[in-house]
């Protein structure tokens, strides 16, 4: 469709696509796992027990016992590329980008790094004025997709 001669130039910004997965600790050691579990299990969408009841359980029992066992489990699956979920998500973003060369494709984790807020800010800095959010979960749930959109809205 042709625009009228006096029509102003319409500037279309870049489109960004942010793929978002659950997350993983930064390393398979107890401290990193504790930090990851604290962030994950403090999300009210993940654990719907009232905070006054849940936080003492989380901080008193879970975060003092579970990180050691979980760190051991993570060390069993850790690869030279890092946590499997992070590596897979990174490769998925690269593959999607190859199919959509006009879209800036990036990835983030709901818990851990790279954080959603950091990646949204970077996409905006790179000129994206429309950013599509694609949670990589197989179904909708408050503890998955909804918490991603909570974090996007907070950012």
CSV table of C-alpha atoms in Angstrom, one decimal:
chain,number,residue,atom,x,y,z
A,1,UNK,CA,0.0,0.0,0.0
A,2,UNK,CA,1.4,3.4,-1.0
A,3,UNK,CA,1.4,6.2,1.5
A,4,UNK,CA,0.1,9.7,0.7
A,5,UNK,CA,2.9,12.2,-0.3
A,6,UNK,CA,2.7,14.2,3.0
A,7,UNK,CA,2.7,11.2,5.2
A,8,UNK,CA,5.5,11.3,7.8
A,9,UNK,CA,8.1,8.6,7.7
A,10,UNK,CA,7.2,5.7,9.9
A,11,UNK,CA,10.3,4.4,11.8
A,12,UNK,CA,10.0,0.8,12.8
A,13,UNK,CA,12.3,-0.3,15.6
A,14,UNK,CA,13.9,-3.7,15.9
A,15,UNK,CA,12.0,-6.7,17.2
A,16,UNK,CA,13.5,-8.7,20.0
A,17,UNK,CA,12.6,-12.2,21.1
A,18,UNK,CA,13.5,-13.4,24.6
A,19,UNK,CA,13.4,-17.1,25.2
A,20,UNK,CA,13.1,-17.8,28.9
A,21,UNK,CA,13.7,-21.1,30.7
A,22,UNK,CA,13.6,-22.1,34.4
A,23,UNK,CA,17.2,-21.6,35.4
A,24,UNK,CA,20.1,-23.3,37.1
A,25,UNK,CA,22.8,-22.4,39.6
A,26,UNK,CA,25.9,-20.7,38.3
A,27,UNK,CA,28.1,-23.6,39.4
A,28,UNK,CA,27.5,-27.0,40.9
A,29,UNK,CA,28.8,-26.0,44.3
A,30,UNK,CA,26.9,-25.7,47.6
A,31,UNK,CA,27.0,-21.9,47.8
A,32,UNK,CA,25.7,-21.4,44.2
A,33,UNK,CA,23.0,-24.0,44.6
A,34,UNK,CA,21.9,-22.5,47.9
A,35,UNK,CA,21.5,-19.1,46.3
A,36,UNK,CA,19.6,-20.5,43.3
A,37,UNK,CA,17.3,-22.5,45.6
A,38,UNK,CA,16.6,-19.5,47.8
A,39,UNK,CA,15.6,-17.4,44.8
A,40,UNK,CA,13.5,-20.2,43.2
A,41,UNK,CA,11.8,-21.4,46.4
A,42,UNK,CA,11.1,-17.8,47.6
A,43,UNK,CA,8.9,-17.2,44.6
A,44,UNK,CA,5.3,-17.0,45.8
A,45,UNK,CA,4.1,-18.6,42.6
A,46,UNK,CA,6.3,-21.6,43.2
A,47,UNK,CA,5.5,-22.2,46.9
A,48,UNK,CA,2.1,-20.9,47.8
A,49,UNK,CA,2.5,-21.3,51.6
A,50,UNK,CA,2.1,-18.0,53.5
A,51,UNK,CA,5.5,-16.3,53.8
A,52,UNK,CA,5.5,-16.3,57.6
A,53,UNK,CA,5.2,-20.1,57.6
A,54,UNK,CA,7.4,-20.8,54.6
A,55,UNK,CA,10.4,-18.7,55.2
A,56,UNK,CA,11.4,-20.3,58.5
A,57,UNK,CA,11.1,-23.7,56.9
A,58,UNK,CA,13.1,-22.6,53.8
A,59,UNK,CA,15.9,-20.9,55.7
A,60,UNK,CA,15.9,-23.2,58.7
A,61,UNK,CA,15.6,-26.6,57.1
A,62,UNK,CA,15.7,-26.6,53.3
A,63,UNK,CA,18.6,-24.2,52.7
A,64,UNK,CA,20.7,-25.9,55.4
A,65,UNK,CA,20.3,-29.5,54.1
A,66,UNK,CA,19.2,-29.5,50.4
A,67,UNK,CA,22.0,-27.5,48.7
A,68,UNK,CA,24.6,-30.2,49.5
A,69,UNK,CA,22.6,-33.0,48.0
A,70,UNK,CA,21.5,-30.9,45.0
A,71,UNK,CA,25.1,-29.7,44.4
A,72,UNK,CA,26.1,-33.3,44.2
A,73,UNK,CA,23.3,-34.1,41.7
A,74,UNK,CA,24.2,-31.0,39.6
A,75,UNK,CA,27.9,-32.0,39.6
A,76,UNK,CA,26.8,-35.4,38.0
A,77,UNK,CA,25.2,-33.7,35.0
A,78,UNK,CA,27.4,-30.6,34.7
A,79,UNK,CA,29.2,-30.4,31.3
A,80,UNK,CA,32.2,-28.3,30.1
A,81,UNK,CA,29.5,-26.0,28.7
A,82,UNK,CA,28.0,-25.6,32.1
A,83,UNK,CA,24.5,-26.6,33.3
A,84,UNK,CA,22.7,-28.6,30.7
A,85,UNK,CA,19.5,-26.5,30.8
A,86,UNK,CA,21.5,-23.3,30.2
A,87,UNK,CA,23.5,-24.9,27.4
A,88,UNK,CA,20.4,-26.2,25.7
A,89,UNK,CA,18.6,-22.9,26.0
A,90,UNK,CA,21.6,-21.0,24.6
A,91,UNK,CA,21.7,-23.4,21.6
A,92,UNK,CA,17.9,-23.1,21.1
A,93,UNK,CA,18.2,-19.3,21.0
A,94,UNK,CA,21.0,-19.6,18.4
A,95,UNK,CA,19.0,-21.9,16.2
A,96,UNK,CA,15.9,-19.7,16.4
A,97,UNK,CA,18.0,-16.7,15.5
A,98,UNK,CA,19.2,-18.5,12.3
A,99,UNK,CA,15.6,-18.8,11.2
A,100,UNK,CA,14.7,-15.2,12.0
A,101,UNK,CA,17.6,-13.0,10.8
A,102,UNK,CA,15.5,-9.7,11.3
A,103,UNK,CA,14.7,-10.5,14.9
A,104,UNK,CA,17.2,-10.1,17.8
A,105,UNK,CA,16.9,-13.4,19.6
A,106,UNK,CA,18.3,-13.6,23.2
A,107,UNK,CA,17.7,-15.9,26.2
A,108,UNK,CA,17.3,-15.6,29.9
A,109,UNK,CA,16.5,-17.7,33.0
A,110,UNK,CA,13.7,-17.0,35.4
A,111,UNK,CA,16.0,-18.0,38.3
A,112,UNK,CA,19.7,-17.5,38.1
A,113,UNK,CA,21.7,-16.0,35.2
A,114,UNK,CA,21.3,-14.5,32.7
A,115,UNK,CA,18.5,-12.7,34.5
A,116,UNK,CA,15.3,-11.6,32.6
A,117,UNK,CA,15.8,-7.9,33.7
A,118,UNK,CA,19.4,-7.8,32.4
A,119,UNK,CA,18.4,-9.3,29.0
A,120,UNK,CA,15.4,-7.0,28.6
A,121,UNK,CA,17.5,-4.0,29.3
A,122,UNK,CA,20.1,-5.2,26.8
A,123,UNK,CA,17.6,-5.8,24.1
A,124,UNK,CA,16.2,-2.3,24.6
A,125,UNK,CA,19.7,-0.8,24.6
A,126,UNK,CA,20.3,-2.5,21.2
A,127,UNK,CA,17.2,-0.7,19.8
A,128,UNK,CA,14.4,-3.2,20.3
A,129,UNK,CA,11.1,-1.4,20.8
A,130,UNK,CA,9.0,-4.5,20.7
A,131,UNK,CA,10.1,-7.6,22.6
A,132,UNK,CA,8.3,-10.9,22.4
A,133,UNK,CA,8.5,-13.1,25.4
A,134,UNK,CA,8.6,-16.9,24.9
A,135,UNK,CA,8.6,-19.0,28.1
A,136,UNK,CA,10.0,-22.4,27.2
A,137,UNK,CA,7.6,-24.5,29.3
A,138,UNK,CA,5.3,-27.2,27.8
A,139,UNK,CA,2.2,-25.9,29.6
A,140,UNK,CA,0.8,-22.9,31.4
A,141,UNK,CA,1.2,-22.9,35.2
A,142,UNK,CA,1.5,-20.2,37.8
A,143,UNK,CA,4.8,-21.7,38.8
A,144,UNK,CA,6.2,-21.5,35.3
A,145,UNK,CA,4.7,-19.2,32.7
A,146,UNK,CA,2.9,-16.8,35.1
A,147,UNK,CA,6.1,-16.2,37.2
A,148,UNK,CA,8.0,-15.3,34.0
A,149,UNK,CA,5.4,-12.7,33.1
A,150,UNK,CA,5.4,-11.4,36.7
A,151,UNK,CA,9.1,-10.8,36.3
A,152,UNK,CA,8.8,-9.2,32.9
A,153,UNK,CA,6.1,-6.9,34.2
A,154,UNK,CA,8.2,-6.1,37.3
A,155,UNK,CA,11.2,-5.2,35.1
